Coordinates of C-alpha atoms in Angstrom, one line a residue:
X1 CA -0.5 9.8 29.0
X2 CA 0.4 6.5 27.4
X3 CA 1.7 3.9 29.3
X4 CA 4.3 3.1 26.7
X5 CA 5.7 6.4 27.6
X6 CA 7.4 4.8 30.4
X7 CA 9.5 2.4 28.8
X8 CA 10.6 5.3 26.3
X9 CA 14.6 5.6 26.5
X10 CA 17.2 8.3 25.7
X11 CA 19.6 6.1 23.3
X12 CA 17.5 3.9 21.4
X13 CA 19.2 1.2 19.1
X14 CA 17.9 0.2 16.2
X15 CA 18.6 -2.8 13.6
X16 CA 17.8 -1.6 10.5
X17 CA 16.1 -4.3 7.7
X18 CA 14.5 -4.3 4.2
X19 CA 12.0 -2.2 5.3
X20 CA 12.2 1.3 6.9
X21 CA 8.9 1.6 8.6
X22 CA 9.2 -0.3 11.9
X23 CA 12.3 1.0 12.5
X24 CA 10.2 4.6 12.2
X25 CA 7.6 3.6 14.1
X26 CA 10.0 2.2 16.9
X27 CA 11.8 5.4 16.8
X28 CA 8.7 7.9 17.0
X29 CA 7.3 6.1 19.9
X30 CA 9.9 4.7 22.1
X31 CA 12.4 7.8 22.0
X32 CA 12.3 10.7 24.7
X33 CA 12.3 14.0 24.0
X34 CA 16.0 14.6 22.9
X35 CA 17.2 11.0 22.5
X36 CA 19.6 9.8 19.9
X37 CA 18.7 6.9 17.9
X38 CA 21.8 4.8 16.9
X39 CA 21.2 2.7 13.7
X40 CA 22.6 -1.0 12.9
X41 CA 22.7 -1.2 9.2
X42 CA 24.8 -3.5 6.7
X43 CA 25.8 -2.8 3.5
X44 CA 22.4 -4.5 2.3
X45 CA 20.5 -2.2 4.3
X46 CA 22.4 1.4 3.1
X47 CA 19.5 2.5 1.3
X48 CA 17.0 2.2 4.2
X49 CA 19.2 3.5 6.6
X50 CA 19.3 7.3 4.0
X51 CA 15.7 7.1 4.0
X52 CA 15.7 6.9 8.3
X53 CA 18.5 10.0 8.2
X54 CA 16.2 11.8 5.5
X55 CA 14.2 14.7 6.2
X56 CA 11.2 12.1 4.6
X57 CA 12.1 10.0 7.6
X58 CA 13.7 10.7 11.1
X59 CA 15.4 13.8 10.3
X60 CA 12.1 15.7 9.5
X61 CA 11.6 15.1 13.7
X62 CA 15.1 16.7 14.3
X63 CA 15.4 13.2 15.7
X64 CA 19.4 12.8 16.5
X65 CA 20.6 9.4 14.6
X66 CA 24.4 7.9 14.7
X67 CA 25.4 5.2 12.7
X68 CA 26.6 1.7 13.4
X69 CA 28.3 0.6 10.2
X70 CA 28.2 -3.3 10.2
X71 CA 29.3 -3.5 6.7
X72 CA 28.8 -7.2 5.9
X73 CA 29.0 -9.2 9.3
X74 CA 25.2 -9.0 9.5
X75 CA 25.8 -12.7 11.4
X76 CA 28.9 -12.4 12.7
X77 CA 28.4 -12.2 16.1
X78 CA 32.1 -11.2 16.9
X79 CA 31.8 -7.7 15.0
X80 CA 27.8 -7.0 16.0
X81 CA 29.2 -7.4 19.6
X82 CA 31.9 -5.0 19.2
X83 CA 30.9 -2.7 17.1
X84 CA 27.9 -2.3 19.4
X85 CA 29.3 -2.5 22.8
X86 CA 31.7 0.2 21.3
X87 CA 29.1 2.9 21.0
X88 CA 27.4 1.3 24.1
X89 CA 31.0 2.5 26.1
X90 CA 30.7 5.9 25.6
X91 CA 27.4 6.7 25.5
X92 CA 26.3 9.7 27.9
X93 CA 24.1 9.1 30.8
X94 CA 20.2 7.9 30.1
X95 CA 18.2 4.8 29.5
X96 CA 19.1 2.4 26.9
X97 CA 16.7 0.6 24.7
X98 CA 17.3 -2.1 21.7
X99 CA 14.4 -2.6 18.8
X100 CA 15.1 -5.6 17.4
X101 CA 12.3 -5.8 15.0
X102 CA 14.6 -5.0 11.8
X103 CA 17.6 -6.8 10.4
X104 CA 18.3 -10.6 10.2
X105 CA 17.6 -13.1 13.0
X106 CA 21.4 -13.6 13.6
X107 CA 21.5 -9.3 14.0
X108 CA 18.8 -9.3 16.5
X109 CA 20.3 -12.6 18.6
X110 CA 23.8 -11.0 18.9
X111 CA 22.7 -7.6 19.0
X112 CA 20.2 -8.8 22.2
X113 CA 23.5 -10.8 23.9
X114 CA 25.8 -7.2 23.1
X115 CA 23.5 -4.7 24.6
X116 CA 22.3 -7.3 27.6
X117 CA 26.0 -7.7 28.8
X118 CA 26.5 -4.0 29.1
X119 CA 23.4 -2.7 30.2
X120 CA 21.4 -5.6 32.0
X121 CA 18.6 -3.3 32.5
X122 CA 18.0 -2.0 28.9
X123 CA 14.6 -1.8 27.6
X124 CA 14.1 -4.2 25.1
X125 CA 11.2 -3.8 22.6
X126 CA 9.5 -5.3 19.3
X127 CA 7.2 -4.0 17.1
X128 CA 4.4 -7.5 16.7
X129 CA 3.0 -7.4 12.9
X130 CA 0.3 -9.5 13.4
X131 CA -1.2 -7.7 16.8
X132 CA 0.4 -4.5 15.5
X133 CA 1.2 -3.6 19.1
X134 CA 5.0 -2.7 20.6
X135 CA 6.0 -5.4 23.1
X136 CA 8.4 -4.7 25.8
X137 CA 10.2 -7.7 27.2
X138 CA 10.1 -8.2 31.2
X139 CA 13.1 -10.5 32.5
X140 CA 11.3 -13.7 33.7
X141 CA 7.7 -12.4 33.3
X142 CA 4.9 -11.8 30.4
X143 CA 5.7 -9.5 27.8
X144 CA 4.1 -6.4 28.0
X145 CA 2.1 -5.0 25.1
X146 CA 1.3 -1.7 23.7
X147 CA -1.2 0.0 21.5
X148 CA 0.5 2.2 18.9
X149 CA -1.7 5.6 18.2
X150 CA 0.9 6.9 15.6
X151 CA -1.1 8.2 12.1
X152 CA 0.9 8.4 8.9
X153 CA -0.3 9.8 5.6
X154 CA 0.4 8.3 1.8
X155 CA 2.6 10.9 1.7
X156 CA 4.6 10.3 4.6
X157 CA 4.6 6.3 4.1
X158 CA 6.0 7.0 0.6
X159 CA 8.4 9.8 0.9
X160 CA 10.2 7.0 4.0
X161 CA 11.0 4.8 1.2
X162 CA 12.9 7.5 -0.9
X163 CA 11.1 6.7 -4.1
X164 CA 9.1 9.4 -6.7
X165 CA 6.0 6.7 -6.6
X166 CA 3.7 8.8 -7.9
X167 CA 4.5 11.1 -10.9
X168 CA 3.9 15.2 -10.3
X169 CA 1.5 15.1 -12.9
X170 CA -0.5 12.5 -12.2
X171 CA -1.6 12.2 -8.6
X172 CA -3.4 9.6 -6.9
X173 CA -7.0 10.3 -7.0
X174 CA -8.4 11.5 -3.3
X175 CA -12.3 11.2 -4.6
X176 CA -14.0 8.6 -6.5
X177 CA -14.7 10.1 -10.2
X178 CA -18.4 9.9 -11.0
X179 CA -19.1 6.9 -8.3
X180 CA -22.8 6.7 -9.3
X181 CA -21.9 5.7 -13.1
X182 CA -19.1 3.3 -12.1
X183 CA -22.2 1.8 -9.6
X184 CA -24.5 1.1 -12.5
X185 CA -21.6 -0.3 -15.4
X186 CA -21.0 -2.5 -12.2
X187 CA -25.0 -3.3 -13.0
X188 CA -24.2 -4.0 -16.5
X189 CA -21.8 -6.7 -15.2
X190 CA -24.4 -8.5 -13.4
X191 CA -26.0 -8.9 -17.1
X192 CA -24.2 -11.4 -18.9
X193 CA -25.9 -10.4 -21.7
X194 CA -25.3 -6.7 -21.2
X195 CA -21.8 -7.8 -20.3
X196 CA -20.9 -9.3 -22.8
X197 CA -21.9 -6.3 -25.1
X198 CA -19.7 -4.0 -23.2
X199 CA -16.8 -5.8 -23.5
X200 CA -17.2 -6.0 -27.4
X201 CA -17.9 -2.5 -27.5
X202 CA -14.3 -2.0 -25.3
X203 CA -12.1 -4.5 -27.6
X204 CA -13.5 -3.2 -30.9
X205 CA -14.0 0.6 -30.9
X206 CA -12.8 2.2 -27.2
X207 CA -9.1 0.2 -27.5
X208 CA -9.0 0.2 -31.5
X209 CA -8.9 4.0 -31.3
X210 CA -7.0 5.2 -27.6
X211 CA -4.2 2.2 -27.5
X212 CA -1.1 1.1 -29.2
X213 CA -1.2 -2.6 -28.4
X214 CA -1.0 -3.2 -24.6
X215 CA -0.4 1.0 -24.0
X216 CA -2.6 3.8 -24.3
X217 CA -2.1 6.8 -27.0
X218 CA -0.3 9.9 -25.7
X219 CA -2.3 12.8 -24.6
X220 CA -1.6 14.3 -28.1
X221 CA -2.3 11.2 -30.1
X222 CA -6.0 11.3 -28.4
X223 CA -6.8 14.9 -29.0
X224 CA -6.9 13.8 -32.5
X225 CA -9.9 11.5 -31.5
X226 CA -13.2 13.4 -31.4
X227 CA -15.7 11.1 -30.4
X228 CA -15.8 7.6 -29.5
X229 CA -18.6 5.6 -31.3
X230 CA -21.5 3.5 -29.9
X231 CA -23.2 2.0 -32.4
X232 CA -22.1 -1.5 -30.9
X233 CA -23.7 -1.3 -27.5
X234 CA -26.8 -2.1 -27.0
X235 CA -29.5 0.6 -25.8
X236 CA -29.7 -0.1 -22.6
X237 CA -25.9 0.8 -22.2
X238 CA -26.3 4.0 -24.4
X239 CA -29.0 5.1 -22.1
X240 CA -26.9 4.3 -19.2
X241 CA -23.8 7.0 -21.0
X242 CA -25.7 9.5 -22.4
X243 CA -28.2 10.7 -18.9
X244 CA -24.5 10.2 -17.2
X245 CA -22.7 11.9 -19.6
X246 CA -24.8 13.9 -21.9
X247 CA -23.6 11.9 -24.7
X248 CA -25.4 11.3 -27.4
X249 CA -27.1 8.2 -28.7
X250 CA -24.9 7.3 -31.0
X251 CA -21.2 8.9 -30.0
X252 CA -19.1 10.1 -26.6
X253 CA -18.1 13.7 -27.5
X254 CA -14.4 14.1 -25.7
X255 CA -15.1 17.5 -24.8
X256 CA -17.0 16.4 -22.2
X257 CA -13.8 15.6 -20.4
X258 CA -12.9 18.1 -18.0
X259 CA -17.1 19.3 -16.9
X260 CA -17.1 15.4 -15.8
X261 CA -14.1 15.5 -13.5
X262 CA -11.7 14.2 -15.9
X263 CA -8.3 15.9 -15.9
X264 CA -7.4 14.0 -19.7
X265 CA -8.7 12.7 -22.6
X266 CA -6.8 9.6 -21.5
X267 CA -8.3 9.3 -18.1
X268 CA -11.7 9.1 -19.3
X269 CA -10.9 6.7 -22.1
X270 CA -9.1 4.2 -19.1
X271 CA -12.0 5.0 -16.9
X272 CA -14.6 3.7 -19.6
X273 CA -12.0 0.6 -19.6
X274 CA -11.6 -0.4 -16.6
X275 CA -10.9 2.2 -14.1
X276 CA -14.4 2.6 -13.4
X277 CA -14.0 -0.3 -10.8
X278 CA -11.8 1.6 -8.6
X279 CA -14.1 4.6 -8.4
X280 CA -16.7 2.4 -7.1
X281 CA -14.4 0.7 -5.0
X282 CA -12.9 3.6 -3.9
X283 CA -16.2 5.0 -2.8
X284 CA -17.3 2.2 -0.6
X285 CA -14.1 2.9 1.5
X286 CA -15.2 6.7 1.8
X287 CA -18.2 5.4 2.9
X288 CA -16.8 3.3 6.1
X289 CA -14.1 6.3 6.2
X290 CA -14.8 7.8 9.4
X291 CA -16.7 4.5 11.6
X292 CA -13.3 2.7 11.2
X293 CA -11.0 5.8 11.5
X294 CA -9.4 5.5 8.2
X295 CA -7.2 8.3 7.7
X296 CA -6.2 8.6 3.4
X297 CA -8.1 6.8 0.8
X298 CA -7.1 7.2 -2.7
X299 CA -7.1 5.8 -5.8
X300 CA -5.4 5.4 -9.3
X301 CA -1.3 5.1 -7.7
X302 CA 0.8 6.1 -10.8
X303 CA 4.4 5.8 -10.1
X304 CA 7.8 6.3 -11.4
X305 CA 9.6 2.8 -9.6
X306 CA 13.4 2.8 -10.6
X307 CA 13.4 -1.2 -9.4
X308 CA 12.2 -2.9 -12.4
X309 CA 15.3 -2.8 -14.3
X310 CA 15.7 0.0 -17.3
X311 CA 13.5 2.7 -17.3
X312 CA 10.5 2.7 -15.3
X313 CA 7.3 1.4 -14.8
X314 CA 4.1 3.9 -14.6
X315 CA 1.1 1.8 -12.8
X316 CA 1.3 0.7 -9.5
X317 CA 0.1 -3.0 -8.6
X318 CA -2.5 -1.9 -6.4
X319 CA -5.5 0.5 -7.2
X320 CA -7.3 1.6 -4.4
X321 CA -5.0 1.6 -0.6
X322 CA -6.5 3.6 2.3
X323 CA -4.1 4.3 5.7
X324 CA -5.5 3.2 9.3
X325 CA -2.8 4.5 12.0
X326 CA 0.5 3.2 10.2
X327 CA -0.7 0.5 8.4
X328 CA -1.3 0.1 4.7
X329 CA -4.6 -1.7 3.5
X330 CA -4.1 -2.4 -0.3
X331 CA -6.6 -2.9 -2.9
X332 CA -6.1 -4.2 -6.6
X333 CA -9.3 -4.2 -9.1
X334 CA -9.9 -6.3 -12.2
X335 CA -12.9 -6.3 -14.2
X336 CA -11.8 -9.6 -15.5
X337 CA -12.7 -13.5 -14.3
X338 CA -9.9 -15.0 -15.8
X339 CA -8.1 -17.2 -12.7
X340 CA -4.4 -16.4 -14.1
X341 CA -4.9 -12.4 -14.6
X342 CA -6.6 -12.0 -11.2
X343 CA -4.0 -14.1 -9.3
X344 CA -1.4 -12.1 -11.3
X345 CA -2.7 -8.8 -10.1
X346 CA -2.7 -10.4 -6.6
X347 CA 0.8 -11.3 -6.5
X348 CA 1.8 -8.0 -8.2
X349 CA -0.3 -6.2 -4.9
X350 CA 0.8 -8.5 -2.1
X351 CA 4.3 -7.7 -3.1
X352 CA 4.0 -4.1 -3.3
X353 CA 2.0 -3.4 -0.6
X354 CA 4.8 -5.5 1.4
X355 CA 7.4 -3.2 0.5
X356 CA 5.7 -0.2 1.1
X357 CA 4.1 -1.4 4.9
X358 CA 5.8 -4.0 5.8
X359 CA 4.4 -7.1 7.6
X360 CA 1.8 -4.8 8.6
X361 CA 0.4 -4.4 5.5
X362 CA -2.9 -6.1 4.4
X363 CA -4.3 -7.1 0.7
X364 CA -7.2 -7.2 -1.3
X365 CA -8.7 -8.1 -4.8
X366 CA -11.4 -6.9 -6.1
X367 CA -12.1 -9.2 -9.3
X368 CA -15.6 -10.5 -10.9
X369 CA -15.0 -14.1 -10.8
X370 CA -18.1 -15.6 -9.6
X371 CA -15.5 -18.1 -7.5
X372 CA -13.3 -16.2 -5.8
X373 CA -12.9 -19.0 -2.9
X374 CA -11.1 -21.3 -5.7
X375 CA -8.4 -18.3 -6.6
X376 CA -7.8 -18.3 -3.3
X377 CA -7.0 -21.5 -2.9
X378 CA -4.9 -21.3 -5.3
X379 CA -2.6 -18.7 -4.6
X380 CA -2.6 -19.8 -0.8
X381 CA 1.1 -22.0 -1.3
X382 CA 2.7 -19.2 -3.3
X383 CA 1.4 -16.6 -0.4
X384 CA 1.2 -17.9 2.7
X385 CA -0.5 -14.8 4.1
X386 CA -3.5 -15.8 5.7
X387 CA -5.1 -11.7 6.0
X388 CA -5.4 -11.9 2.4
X389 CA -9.3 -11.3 1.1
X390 CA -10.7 -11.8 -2.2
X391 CA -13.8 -10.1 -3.4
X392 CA -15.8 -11.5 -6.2
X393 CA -18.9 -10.6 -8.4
X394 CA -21.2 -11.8 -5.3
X395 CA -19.5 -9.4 -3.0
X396 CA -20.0 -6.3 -4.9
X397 CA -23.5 -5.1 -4.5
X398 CA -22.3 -4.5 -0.6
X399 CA -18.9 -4.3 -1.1
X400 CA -19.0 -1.4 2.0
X401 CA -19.9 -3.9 4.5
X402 CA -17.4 -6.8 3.0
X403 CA -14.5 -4.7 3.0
X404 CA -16.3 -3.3 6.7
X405 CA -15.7 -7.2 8.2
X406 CA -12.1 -7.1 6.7
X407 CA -11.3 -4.2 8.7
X408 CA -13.1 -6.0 11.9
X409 CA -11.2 -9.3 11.2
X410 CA -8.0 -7.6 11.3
X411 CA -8.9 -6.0 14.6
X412 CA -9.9 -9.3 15.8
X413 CA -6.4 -10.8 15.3
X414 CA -4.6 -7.6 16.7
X415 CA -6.7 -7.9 19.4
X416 CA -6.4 -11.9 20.1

């Protein structure tokens, strides 16, 4: 039995903030057996505070959850003390507990103060980002730390947040598609030559025939398409397609699709472009997958997100994320060296992978810029997080064992 399980409570109070996950976490680990969880929100923090009630969040437990309304005092210390000693009153007999890890600053201070007064000997707890452990204050002596064993799936971490991220018919990918292929294009890349070749091959006849200026065709539009030709790649390339994909020397046949692992025309025409990088990237994770207990890896997040004004965005800012306990490691891919893209695709993952996680969450980019130390320089004012890693064309060949020491350096900090 868990240590931790002797701080749990039976009325745990939590403040909730802009995200839901620490709140969750707080709640699945700190609350006995038929508790009530009473949650602080403002008006700011509505939304969350659904997603907690949900049957995505605490309600698929048959967790018990009131609500403390705040409306928009979330630093008015006046109304957090009353509203909050109010329910405090007339609460039945049991342990109380406050996790002030959510909310504002000014929330957790006053909420602190309103619980103290009332019930000097509440537990109070926070849930530490950087050393992901639950800390338990003690009144004049060290804090007292916790490892956190709780597991949550893609599924899970998503559905908390309330949002359709990924549309019904397109699913993130759960294994890499053709991973030896997307291993030897990765070869081509260490070519310049051969590079070069491919990516004049992409521009001219794979994106002249499957987009419409920066979006792919429809699914009908491509059917149209029977072959895509090769007579600008070089022959070292076409040998490389046609043992792979029993093409032949001078065209890819898009019947091939489906007898490849393909589920569309359209996939494989974005895997030839680009996608190819998080199959192989993908695969080096499943390769680690069980030494560093990592429980989902997956690839290819296509997602319906309501948040970026009218209509809706379909491709999510990172590419390849795989799930260790509760936290979210994020990985975005770029087959391009150009500083501004690459630092754009890092800013785009940082910030998702924040609100999905939390300050849990840790980021990647996989790029093939040959100096990956200078776009991290550069990005380190805009982002001050310090867990960030950036993997360039050096890294690749043993990419395994690079994203292997990422892991390691995160356990190094947690445990510090």
């Amino acid at each position: 039995m868990s240590k931790l399980n002797n701080h749990k409570v039976d009325h745990l109070f939590l403040l909730v903030g802009e995200n839901p996950l620490p709140n969750y976490v707080a709640a699945r680990t700190l609350l006995r057996e038929e508790g009530i969880v009473y949650l602080v929100f403002t008006n700011q923090t509505k939304n969350q505070k659904n997603c907690l009630l949900g049957v995505d969040g605490l309600g698929g437990y048959k967790i018990k959850c009131k609500e403390i309304d705040l409306a928009n005092y979330e630093s008015n210390s006046y109304h957090i003390r009353e509203r909050i000693q109010k329910q405090i009153k007339y609460l039945s007999p049991g342990s109380v507990g406050l996790n002030y890890t959510g909310g504002t600053k000014a929330m957790a201070v006053h909420a602190y103060k309103a619980v103290q007064e009332l019930k000097p000997d509440a537990v109070f707890s926070y849930l530490d980002p950087r050393r992901l452990k639950m800390c338990i204050d003690q009144q004049g002596n060290q804090t007292l730390e916790f490892d956190l064993h709780l597991e949550l799936s893609f599924e899970e971490m998503f559905k908390l947040h309330n949002r359709n991220y990924w549309l019904e018919n397109k699913p993130p990918e759960k294994e890499a598609i053709l991973p030896d292929i997307a291993a030897k294009i990765l070869g081509i890349y260490q070519d310049e030559i051969l590079a070069d070749n491919w990516k004049l091959w992409r521009k001219n006849q794979l994106r002249r025939l499957t987009k419409n200026g920066d979006y792919w065709k429809t699914e009908e539009e491509i059917q149209n398409i029977k072959s895509i030709p090769l007579q600008e790649l070089c022959q070292p390339i076409k040998d490389i397609l046609r043992q792979e994909l029993d093409t032949s020397t001078t065209e890819i046949r898009l019947d091939i699709t489906r007898r490849k692992g393909f589920k569309s025309l359209t996939q494989i025409c974005e895997w030839l472009d680009g996608t190819w990088l998080e199959s192989y990237v993908l695969k080096q994770v499943q390769n680690i997958k069980n030494e560093y207990d990592i429980k989902d890896c997956m690839m290819s997040f296509h997602i319906k997100d309501t948040n970026l004004g009218k209509g809706w965005r379909e491709r999510f800012e990172f590419d390849v994320a795989f799930i260790k306990g509760y936290q979210l490691f994020a990985i975005s891919c770029t087959t391009s060296k150009d500083h501004k893209l690459c630092k754009q695709k890092l800013f785009e993952a940082h910030l998702r992978a924040r609100q999905l996680g939390g300050d849990e969450a840790r980021v990647a980019l996989v790029c093939l810029s040959e100096q990956p130390g200078w776009i991290r320089d550069e990005v380190r004012f805009a982002i001050s997080d310090k867990k960030i890693k950036i993997f360039g064309s050096s890294d690749l060949t043993n990419l395994a064992d690079g994203i292997a020491d990422w892991i390691e350096s995160n356990n190094e900090e947690a445990n510090a």
